[in-house]
Short mmCIF file of C-alpha atoms in Angstrom, two decimals:
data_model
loop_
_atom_site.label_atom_id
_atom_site.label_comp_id
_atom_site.label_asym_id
_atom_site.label_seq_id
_atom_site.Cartn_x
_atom_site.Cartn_y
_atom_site.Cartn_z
CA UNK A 1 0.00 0.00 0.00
CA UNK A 2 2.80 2.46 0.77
CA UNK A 3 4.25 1.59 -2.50
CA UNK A 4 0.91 2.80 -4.21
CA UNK A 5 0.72 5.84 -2.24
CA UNK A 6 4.36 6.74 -3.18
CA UNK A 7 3.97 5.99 -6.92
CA UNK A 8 0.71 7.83 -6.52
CA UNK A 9 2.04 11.18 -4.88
CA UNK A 10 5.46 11.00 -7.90
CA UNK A 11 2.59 11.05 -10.77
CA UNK A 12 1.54 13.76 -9.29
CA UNK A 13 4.55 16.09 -8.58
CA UNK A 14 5.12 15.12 -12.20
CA UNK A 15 2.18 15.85 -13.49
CA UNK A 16 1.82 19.16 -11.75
CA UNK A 17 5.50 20.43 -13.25
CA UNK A 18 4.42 19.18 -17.15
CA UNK A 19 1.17 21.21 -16.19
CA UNK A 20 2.82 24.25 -14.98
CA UNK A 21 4.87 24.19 -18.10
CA UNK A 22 2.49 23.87 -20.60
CA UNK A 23 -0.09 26.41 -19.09
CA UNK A 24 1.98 29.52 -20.17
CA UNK A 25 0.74 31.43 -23.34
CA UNK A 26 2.72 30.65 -26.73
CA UNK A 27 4.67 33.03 -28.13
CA UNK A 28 2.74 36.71 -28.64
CA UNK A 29 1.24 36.26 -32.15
CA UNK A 30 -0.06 39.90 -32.09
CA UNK A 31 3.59 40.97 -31.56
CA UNK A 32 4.24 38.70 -34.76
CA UNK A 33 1.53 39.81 -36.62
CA UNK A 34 2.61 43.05 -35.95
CA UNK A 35 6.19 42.69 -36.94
CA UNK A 36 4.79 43.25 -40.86
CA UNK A 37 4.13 46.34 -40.41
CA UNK A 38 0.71 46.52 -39.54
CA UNK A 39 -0.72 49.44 -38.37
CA UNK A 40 -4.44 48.67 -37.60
CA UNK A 41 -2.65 45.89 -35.73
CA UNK A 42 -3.40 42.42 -34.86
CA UNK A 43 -4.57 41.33 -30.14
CA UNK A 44 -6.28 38.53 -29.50
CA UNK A 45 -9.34 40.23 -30.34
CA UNK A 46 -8.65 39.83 -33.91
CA UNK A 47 -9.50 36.06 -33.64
CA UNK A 48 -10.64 35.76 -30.09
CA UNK A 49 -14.52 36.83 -28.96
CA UNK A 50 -13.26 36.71 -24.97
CA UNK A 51 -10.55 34.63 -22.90
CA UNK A 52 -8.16 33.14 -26.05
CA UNK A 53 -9.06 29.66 -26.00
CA UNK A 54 -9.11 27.20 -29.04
CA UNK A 55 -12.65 27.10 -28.16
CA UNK A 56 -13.56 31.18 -29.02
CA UNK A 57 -12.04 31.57 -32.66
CA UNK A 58 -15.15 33.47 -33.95
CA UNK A 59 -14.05 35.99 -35.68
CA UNK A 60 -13.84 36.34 -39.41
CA UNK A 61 -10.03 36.62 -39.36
CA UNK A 62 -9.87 34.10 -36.52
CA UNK A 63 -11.92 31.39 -38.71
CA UNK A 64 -9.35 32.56 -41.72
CA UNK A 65 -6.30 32.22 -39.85
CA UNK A 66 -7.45 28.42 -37.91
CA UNK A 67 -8.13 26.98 -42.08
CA UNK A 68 -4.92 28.15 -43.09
CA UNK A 69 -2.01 28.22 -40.01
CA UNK A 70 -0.32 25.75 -38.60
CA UNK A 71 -0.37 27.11 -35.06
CA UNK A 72 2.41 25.00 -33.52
CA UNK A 73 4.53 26.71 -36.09
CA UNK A 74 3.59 30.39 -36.19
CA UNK A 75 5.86 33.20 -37.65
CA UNK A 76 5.57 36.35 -38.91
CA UNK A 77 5.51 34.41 -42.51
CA UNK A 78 2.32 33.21 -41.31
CA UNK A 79 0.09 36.20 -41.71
CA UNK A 80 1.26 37.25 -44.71
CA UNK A 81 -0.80 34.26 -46.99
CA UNK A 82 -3.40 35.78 -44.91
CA UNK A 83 -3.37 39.44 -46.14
CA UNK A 84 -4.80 38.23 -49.88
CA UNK A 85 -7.98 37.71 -48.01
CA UNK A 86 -11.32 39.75 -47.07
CA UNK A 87 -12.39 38.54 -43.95
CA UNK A 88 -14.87 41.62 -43.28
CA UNK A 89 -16.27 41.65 -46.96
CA UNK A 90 -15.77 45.21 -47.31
CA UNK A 91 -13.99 45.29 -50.70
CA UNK A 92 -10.67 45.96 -48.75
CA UNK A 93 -8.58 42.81 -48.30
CA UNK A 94 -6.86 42.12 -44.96
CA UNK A 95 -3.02 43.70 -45.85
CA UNK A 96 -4.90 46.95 -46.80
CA UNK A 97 -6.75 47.01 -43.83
CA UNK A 98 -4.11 46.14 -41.50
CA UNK A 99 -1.26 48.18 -43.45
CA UNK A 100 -3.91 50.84 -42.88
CA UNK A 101 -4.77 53.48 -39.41
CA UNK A 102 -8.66 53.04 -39.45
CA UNK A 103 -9.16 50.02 -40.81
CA UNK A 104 -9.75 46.59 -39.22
CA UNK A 105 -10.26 43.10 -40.51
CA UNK A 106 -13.47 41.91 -38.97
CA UNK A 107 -15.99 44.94 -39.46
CA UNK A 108 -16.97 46.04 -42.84
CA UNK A 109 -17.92 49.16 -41.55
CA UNK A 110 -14.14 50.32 -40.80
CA UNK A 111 -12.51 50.73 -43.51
CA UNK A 112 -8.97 51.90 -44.41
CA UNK A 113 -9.17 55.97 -45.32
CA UNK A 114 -6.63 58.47 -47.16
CA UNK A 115 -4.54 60.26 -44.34
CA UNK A 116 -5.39 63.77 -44.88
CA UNK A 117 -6.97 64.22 -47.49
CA UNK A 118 -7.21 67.46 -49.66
CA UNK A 119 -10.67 66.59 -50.06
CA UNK A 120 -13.49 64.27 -49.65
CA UNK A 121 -16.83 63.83 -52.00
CA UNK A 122 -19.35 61.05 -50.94
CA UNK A 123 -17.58 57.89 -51.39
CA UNK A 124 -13.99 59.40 -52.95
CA UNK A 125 -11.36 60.84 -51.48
CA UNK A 126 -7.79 62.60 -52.21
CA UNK A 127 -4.81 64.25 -52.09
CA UNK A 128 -2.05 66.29 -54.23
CA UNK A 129 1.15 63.92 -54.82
CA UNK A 130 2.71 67.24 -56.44
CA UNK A 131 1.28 70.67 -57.31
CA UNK A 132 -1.70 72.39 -55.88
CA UNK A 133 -4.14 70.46 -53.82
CA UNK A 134 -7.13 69.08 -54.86
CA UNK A 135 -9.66 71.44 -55.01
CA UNK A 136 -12.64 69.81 -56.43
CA UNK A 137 -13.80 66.30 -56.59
CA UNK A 138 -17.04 64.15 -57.50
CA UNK A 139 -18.06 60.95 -58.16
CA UNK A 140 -20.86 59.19 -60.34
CA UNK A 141 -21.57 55.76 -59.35
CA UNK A 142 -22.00 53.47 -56.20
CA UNK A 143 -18.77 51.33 -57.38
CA UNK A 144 -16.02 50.86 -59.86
CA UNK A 145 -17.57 49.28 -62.37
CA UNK A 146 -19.12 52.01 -64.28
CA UNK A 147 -18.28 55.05 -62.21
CA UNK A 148 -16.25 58.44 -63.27
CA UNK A 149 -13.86 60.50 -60.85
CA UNK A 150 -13.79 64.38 -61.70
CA UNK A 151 -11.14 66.27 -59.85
CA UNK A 152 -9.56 69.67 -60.56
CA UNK A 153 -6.60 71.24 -58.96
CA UNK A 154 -4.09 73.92 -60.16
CA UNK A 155 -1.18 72.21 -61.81
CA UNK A 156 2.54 73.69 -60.63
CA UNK A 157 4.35 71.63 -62.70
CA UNK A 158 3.82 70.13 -65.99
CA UNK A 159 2.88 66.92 -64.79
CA UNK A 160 0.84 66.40 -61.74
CA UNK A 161 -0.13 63.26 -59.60
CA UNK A 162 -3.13 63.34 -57.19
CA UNK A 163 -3.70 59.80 -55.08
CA UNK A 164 -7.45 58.70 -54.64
CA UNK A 165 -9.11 56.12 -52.76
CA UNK A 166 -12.86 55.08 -52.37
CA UNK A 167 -15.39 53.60 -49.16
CA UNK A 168 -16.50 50.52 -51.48
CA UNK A 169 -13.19 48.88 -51.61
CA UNK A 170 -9.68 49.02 -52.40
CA UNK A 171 -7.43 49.31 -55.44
CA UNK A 172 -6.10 45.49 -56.26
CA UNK A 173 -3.07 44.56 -58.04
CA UNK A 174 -3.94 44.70 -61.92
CA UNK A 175 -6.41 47.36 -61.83
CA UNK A 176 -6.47 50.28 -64.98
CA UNK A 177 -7.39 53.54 -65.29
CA UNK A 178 -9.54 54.81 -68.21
CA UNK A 179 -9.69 58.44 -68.98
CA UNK A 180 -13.08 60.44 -70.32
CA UNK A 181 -14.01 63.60 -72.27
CA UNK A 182 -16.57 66.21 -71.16
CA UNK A 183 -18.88 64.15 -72.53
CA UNK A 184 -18.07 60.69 -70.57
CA UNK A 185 -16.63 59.30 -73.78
CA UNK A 186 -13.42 57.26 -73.96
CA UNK A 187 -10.60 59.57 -74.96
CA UNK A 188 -8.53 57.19 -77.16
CA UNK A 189 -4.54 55.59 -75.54
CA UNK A 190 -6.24 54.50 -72.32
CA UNK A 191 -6.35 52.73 -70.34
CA UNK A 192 -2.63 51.95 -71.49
CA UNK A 193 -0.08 54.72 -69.78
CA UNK A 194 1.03 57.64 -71.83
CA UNK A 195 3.06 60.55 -71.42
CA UNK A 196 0.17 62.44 -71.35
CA UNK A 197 -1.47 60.66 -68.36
CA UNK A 198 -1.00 57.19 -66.11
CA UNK A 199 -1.91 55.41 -63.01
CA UNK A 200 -0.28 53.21 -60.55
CA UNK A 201 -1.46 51.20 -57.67
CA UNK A 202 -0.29 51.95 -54.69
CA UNK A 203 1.74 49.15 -53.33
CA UNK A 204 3.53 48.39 -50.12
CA UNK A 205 7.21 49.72 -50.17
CA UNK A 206 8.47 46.32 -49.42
CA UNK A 207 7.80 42.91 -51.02
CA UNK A 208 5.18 41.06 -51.00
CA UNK A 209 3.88 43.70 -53.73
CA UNK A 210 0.50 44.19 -51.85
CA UNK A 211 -1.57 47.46 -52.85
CA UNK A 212 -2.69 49.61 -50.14
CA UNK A 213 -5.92 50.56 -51.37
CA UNK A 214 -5.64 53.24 -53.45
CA UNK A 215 -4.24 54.71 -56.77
CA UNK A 216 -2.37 57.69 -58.38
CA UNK A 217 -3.30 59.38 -61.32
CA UNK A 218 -0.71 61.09 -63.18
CA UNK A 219 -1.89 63.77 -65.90
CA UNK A 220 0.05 66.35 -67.79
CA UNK A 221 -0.57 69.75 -68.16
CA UNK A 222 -2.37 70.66 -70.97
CA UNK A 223 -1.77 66.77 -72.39
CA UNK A 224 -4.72 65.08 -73.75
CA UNK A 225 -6.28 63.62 -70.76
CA UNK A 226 -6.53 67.55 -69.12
CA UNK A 227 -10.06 68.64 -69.61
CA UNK A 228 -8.71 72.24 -69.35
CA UNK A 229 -6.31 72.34 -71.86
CA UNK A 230 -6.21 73.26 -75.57
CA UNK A 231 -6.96 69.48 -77.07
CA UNK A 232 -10.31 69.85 -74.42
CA UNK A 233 -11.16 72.75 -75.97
CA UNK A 234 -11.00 71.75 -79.43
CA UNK A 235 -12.91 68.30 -78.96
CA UNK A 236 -15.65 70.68 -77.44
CA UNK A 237 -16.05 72.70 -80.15
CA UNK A 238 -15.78 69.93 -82.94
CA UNK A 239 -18.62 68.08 -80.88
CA UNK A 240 -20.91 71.44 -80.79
CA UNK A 241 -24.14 70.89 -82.25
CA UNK A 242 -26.43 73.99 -83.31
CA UNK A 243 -29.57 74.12 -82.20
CA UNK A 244 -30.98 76.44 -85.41
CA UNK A 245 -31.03 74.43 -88.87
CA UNK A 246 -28.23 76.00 -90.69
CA UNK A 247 -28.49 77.59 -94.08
CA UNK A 248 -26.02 78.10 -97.04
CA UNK A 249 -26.64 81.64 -98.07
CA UNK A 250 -28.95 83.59 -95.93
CA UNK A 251 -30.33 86.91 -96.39
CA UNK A 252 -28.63 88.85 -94.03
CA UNK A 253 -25.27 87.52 -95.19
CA UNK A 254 -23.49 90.66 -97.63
CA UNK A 255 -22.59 89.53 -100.75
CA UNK A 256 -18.94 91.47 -100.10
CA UNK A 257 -18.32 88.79 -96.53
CA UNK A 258 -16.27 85.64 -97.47
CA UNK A 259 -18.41 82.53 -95.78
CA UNK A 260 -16.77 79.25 -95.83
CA UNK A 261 -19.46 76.76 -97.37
CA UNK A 262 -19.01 73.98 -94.27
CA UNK A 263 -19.54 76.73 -91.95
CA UNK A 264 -22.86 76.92 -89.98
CA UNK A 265 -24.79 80.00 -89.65
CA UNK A 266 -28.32 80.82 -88.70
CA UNK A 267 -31.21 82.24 -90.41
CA UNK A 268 -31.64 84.65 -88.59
CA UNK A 269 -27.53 85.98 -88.51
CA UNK A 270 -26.26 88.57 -89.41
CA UNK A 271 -22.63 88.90 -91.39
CA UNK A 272 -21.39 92.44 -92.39
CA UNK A 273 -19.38 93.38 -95.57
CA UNK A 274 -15.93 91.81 -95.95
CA UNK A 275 -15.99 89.43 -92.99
CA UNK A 276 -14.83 86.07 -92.90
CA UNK A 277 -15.83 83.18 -91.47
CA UNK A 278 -13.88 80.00 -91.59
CA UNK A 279 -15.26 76.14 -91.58
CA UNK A 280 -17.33 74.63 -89.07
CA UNK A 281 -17.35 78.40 -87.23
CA UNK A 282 -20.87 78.54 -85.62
CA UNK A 283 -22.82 81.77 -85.82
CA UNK A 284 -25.23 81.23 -83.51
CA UNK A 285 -29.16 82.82 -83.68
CA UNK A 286 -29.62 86.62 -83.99
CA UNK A 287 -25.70 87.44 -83.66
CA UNK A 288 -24.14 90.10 -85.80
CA UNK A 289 -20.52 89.46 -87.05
CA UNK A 290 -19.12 92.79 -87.88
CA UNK A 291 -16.98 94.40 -91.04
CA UNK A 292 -14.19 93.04 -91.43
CA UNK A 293 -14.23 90.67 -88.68
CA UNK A 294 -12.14 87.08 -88.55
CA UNK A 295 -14.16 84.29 -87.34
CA UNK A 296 -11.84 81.00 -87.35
CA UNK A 297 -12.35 77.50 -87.68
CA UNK A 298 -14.83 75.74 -85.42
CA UNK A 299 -14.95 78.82 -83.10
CA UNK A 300 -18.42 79.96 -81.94
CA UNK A 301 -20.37 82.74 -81.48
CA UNK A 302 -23.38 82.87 -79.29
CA UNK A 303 -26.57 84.45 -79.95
CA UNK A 304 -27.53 87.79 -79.51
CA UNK A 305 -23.42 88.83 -79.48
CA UNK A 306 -22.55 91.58 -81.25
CA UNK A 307 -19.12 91.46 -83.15
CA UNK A 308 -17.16 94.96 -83.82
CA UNK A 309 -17.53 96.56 -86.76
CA UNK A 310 -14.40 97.57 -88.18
CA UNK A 311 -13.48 100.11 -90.72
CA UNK A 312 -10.51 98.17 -92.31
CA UNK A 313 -8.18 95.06 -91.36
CA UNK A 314 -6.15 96.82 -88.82
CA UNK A 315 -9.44 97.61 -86.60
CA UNK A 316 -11.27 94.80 -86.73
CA UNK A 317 -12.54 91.63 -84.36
CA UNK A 318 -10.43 88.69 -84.69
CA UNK A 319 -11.79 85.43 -83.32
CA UNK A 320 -9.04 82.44 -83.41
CA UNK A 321 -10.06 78.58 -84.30
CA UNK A 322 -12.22 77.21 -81.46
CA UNK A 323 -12.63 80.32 -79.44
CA UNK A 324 -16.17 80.43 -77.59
CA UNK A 325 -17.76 84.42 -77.55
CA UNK A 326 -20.08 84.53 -75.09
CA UNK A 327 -20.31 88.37 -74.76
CA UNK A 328 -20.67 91.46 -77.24
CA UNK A 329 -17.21 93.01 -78.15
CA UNK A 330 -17.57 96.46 -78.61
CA UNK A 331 -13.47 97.36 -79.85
CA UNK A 332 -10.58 96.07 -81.88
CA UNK A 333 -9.26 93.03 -80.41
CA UNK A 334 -8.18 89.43 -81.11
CA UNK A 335 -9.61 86.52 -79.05
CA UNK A 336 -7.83 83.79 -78.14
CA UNK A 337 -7.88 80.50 -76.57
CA UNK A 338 -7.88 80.59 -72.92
CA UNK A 339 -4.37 79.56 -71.79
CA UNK A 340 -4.84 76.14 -69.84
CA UNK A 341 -1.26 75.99 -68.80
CA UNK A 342 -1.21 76.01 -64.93
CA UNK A 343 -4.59 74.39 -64.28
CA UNK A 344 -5.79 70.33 -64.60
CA UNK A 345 -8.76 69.16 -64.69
CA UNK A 346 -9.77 65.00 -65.67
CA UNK A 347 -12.23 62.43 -65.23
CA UNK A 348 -11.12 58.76 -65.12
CA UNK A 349 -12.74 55.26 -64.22
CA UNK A 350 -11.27 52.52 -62.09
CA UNK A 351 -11.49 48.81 -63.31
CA UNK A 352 -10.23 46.80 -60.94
CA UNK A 353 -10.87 43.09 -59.06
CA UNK A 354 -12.37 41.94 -56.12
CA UNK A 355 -10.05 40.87 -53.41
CA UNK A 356 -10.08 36.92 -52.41
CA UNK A 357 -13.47 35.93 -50.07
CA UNK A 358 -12.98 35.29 -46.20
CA UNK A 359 -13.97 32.17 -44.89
CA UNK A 360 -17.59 32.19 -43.49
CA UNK A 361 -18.24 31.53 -39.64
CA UNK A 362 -16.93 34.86 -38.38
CA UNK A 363 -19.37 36.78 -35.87
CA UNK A 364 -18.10 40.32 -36.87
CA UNK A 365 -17.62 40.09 -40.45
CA UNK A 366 -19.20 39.43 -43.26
CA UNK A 367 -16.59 37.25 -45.26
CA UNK A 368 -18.25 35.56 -48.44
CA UNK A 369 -17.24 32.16 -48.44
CA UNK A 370 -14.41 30.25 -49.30
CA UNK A 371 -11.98 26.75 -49.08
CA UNK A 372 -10.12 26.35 -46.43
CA UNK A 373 -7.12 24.35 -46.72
CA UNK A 374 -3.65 23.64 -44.74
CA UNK A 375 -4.87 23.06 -41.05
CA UNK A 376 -3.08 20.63 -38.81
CA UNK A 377 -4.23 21.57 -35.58
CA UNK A 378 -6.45 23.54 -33.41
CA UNK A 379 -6.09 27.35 -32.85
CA UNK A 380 -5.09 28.90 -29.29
CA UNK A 381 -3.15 31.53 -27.99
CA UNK A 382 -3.18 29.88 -24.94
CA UNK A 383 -2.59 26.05 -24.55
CA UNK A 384 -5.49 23.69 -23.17
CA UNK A 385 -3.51 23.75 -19.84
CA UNK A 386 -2.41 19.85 -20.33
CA UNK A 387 1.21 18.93 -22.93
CA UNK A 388 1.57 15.50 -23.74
CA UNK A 389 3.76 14.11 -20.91
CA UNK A 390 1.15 15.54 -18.24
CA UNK A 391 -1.96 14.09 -19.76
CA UNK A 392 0.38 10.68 -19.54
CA UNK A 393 1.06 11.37 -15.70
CA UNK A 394 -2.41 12.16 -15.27
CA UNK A 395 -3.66 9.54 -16.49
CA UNK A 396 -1.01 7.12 -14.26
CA UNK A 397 -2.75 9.39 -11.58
CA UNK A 398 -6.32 7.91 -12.60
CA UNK A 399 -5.08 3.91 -13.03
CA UNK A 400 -3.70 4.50 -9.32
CA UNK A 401 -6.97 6.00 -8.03
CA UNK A 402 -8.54 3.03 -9.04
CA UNK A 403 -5.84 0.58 -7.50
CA UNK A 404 -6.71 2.24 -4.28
CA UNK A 405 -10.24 1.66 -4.15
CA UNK A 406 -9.89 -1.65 -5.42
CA UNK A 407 -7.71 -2.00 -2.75
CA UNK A 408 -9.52 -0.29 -0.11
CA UNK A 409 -12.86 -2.71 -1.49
CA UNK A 410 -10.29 -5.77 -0.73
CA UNK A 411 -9.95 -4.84 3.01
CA UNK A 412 -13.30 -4.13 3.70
CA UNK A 413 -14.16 -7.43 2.67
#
């Protein structure tokens, strides 16, 4: 009997040190998490509802990172598979969110935002790379697929870069930029990058290559893709469509005026002696173009404008190619273009995919599905309390509980 009490009081001395060993936590995997640079950061509320236990993993991101970890094995390697993913099913994948202050993993409503902005518009938001800041911004559309960006800012340089991000998701690897007239249609070289005007995705600064949500758009001064710039200009005044019927030789034009046949000129016009207007000029309803007067190509006068009459060539209206007139001018003068150097203005859409689904099961989120692959064993910042060689002492613990009241049975008998 002494014998069994002895063996029984060892098992459990050794039982109680394998215990004690095994009950501390593993090694911080918040501090690993952390160690990539996350900002948003990664506790044990990231995967853990309450007390971490293998038992709590509810969280999207918790559910995510107990498919795809080996937990006995966990390194700062280990998160970074994980970053690919959407566990909140925001449009924002989990390396945006965490690489980004104000955005978290497991709530769709927190989302990563532009750190200070220039200016914010609904579900858009940005800031100046270079130049002036952004001074006005708008957005048609709910998403990407469809939608068009308008911003304006004054342009110091002769290219300027502006960096925008959006509420309904983030800017993935592989997305393109297509740029748009006035009139929403496709200006021609997008969405491939030109001198005139590009994109790129923002991307961490360090490898793996994962975006951070957002993307810069890079547009020249005055290039092609500048709504406020002498090509803008001219599209808008090749695309001008009269609202009068135009005729070829009306009344009121004097037989002494020089009238290009392809220009377009209303009925009810008026062109003085020795004026000239060029092709595809637009003399718009009741306006009077003056003696002498130089209308250019596609330029356009409004109605009810008045054009100086001169009294020769050297005092006289001149009106260059694709100049809008607006007002009456009452003295010798030439009109020009406005000069669009200094000043940008463009409208672009985003095409870009959706990041990878979460796996479903987590309480916060509202990941879309997904496989889940790569899981050896169960998930715990904290171990069950028992290792291996204590559950064996243990159990030599139980087999000599037993002995004794077998034993103990014996003698009564």
């Amino acid at each position: 009997m002494k014998t069994l009490y002895k063996t029984f009081g060892a098992a459990a001395i050794f039982s109680s040190l394998f215990i004690a060993e095994e009950a501390k936590a593993k090694p911080g995997w918040d501090v690993l998490g952390n160690a990539n640079g996350y900002t948003s950061g990664i506790s044990c509320s990231t995967c853990h509802a309450g007390t971490p236990t293998e038992n709590n993993v509810t969280t999207s991101y918790g559910v995510l990172f107990n498919s795809r970890v080996n937990d006995n094995n966990v390194s700062t390697a280990s998160f970074v598979p994980l970053e690919s993913f959407d566990s909140d099913g925001d449009g924002f994948t989990n390396g945006q969110e965490l690489r980004q202050a104000g955005g978290n993993v497991n709530y769709a409503i927190i989302f990563p935002s532009l750190s200070l902005p220039d200016i914010i518009s609904g579900n858009v938001s940005a800031k100046a790379v270079d130049g002036g800041a952004v001074s006005a911004l708008s957005y048609i559309g709910t998403a990407f697929t469809g939608g068009r960006t308008l911003f304006e800012k004054p342009a110091t340089a002769a290219t300027t870069s502006s960096t925008f991000m959006y509420k309904f998701g983030g800017i993935q690897i592989g997305a393109t930029a297509t740029f748009y007239d006035e009139n929403n249609a496709v200006i021609p070289f997008t969405p491939a990058n030109t001198a005139d005007g590009s994109y790129v995705v923002n991307t961490l600064p360090t490898a793996p290559a994962i975006p951070i949500g957002s993307m810069n758009i890079t547009v020249k001064d005055d290039g092609v893709f500048d709504l406020y710039s002498t090509a803008a200009f001219q599209r808008i005044a090749k695309a001008r469509i009269p609202a009068f019927v135009p005729v070829v030789n009306p009344a009121s034009i004097n037989p002494y005026a020089t009238i290009s046949s392809f220009a377009k000129i209303s009925p009810t016009a008026t062109v003085d002696n020795y004026a000239v207007v060029d092709a595809y000029a637009v003399i718009d309803n009741y306006a009077v173009v003056g003696a002498y007067a130089q209308v250019g190509s596609y330029a356009y006068i409004a109605a009810n404008v008045d054009l100086y009459a001169g009294v020769d060539i050297y005092t006289q209206v001149t009106i260059d190619p694709y100049v809008e007139v607006l007002a009456s001018i009452t003295t010798p003068t030439t009109q020009t273009l406005p000069n669009s150097v200094g000043y940008i203005s463009s409208r672009f859409a985003i095409a870009t995919s959706q990041p990878a689904p979460s796996i479903l099961g987590g309480i916060n989120g509202a990941g879309a599905g997904g496989g889940a692959t790569g899981k050896t064993t169960g998930l715990h910042c904290m171990t069950s309390g028992l290792g291996t060689q204590g559950l064996m002492f243990l159990s030599l613990m139980a087999v000599g509980g037993l002995l004794l009241r077998r034993n103990k049975a014996h003698s009564i008998n």
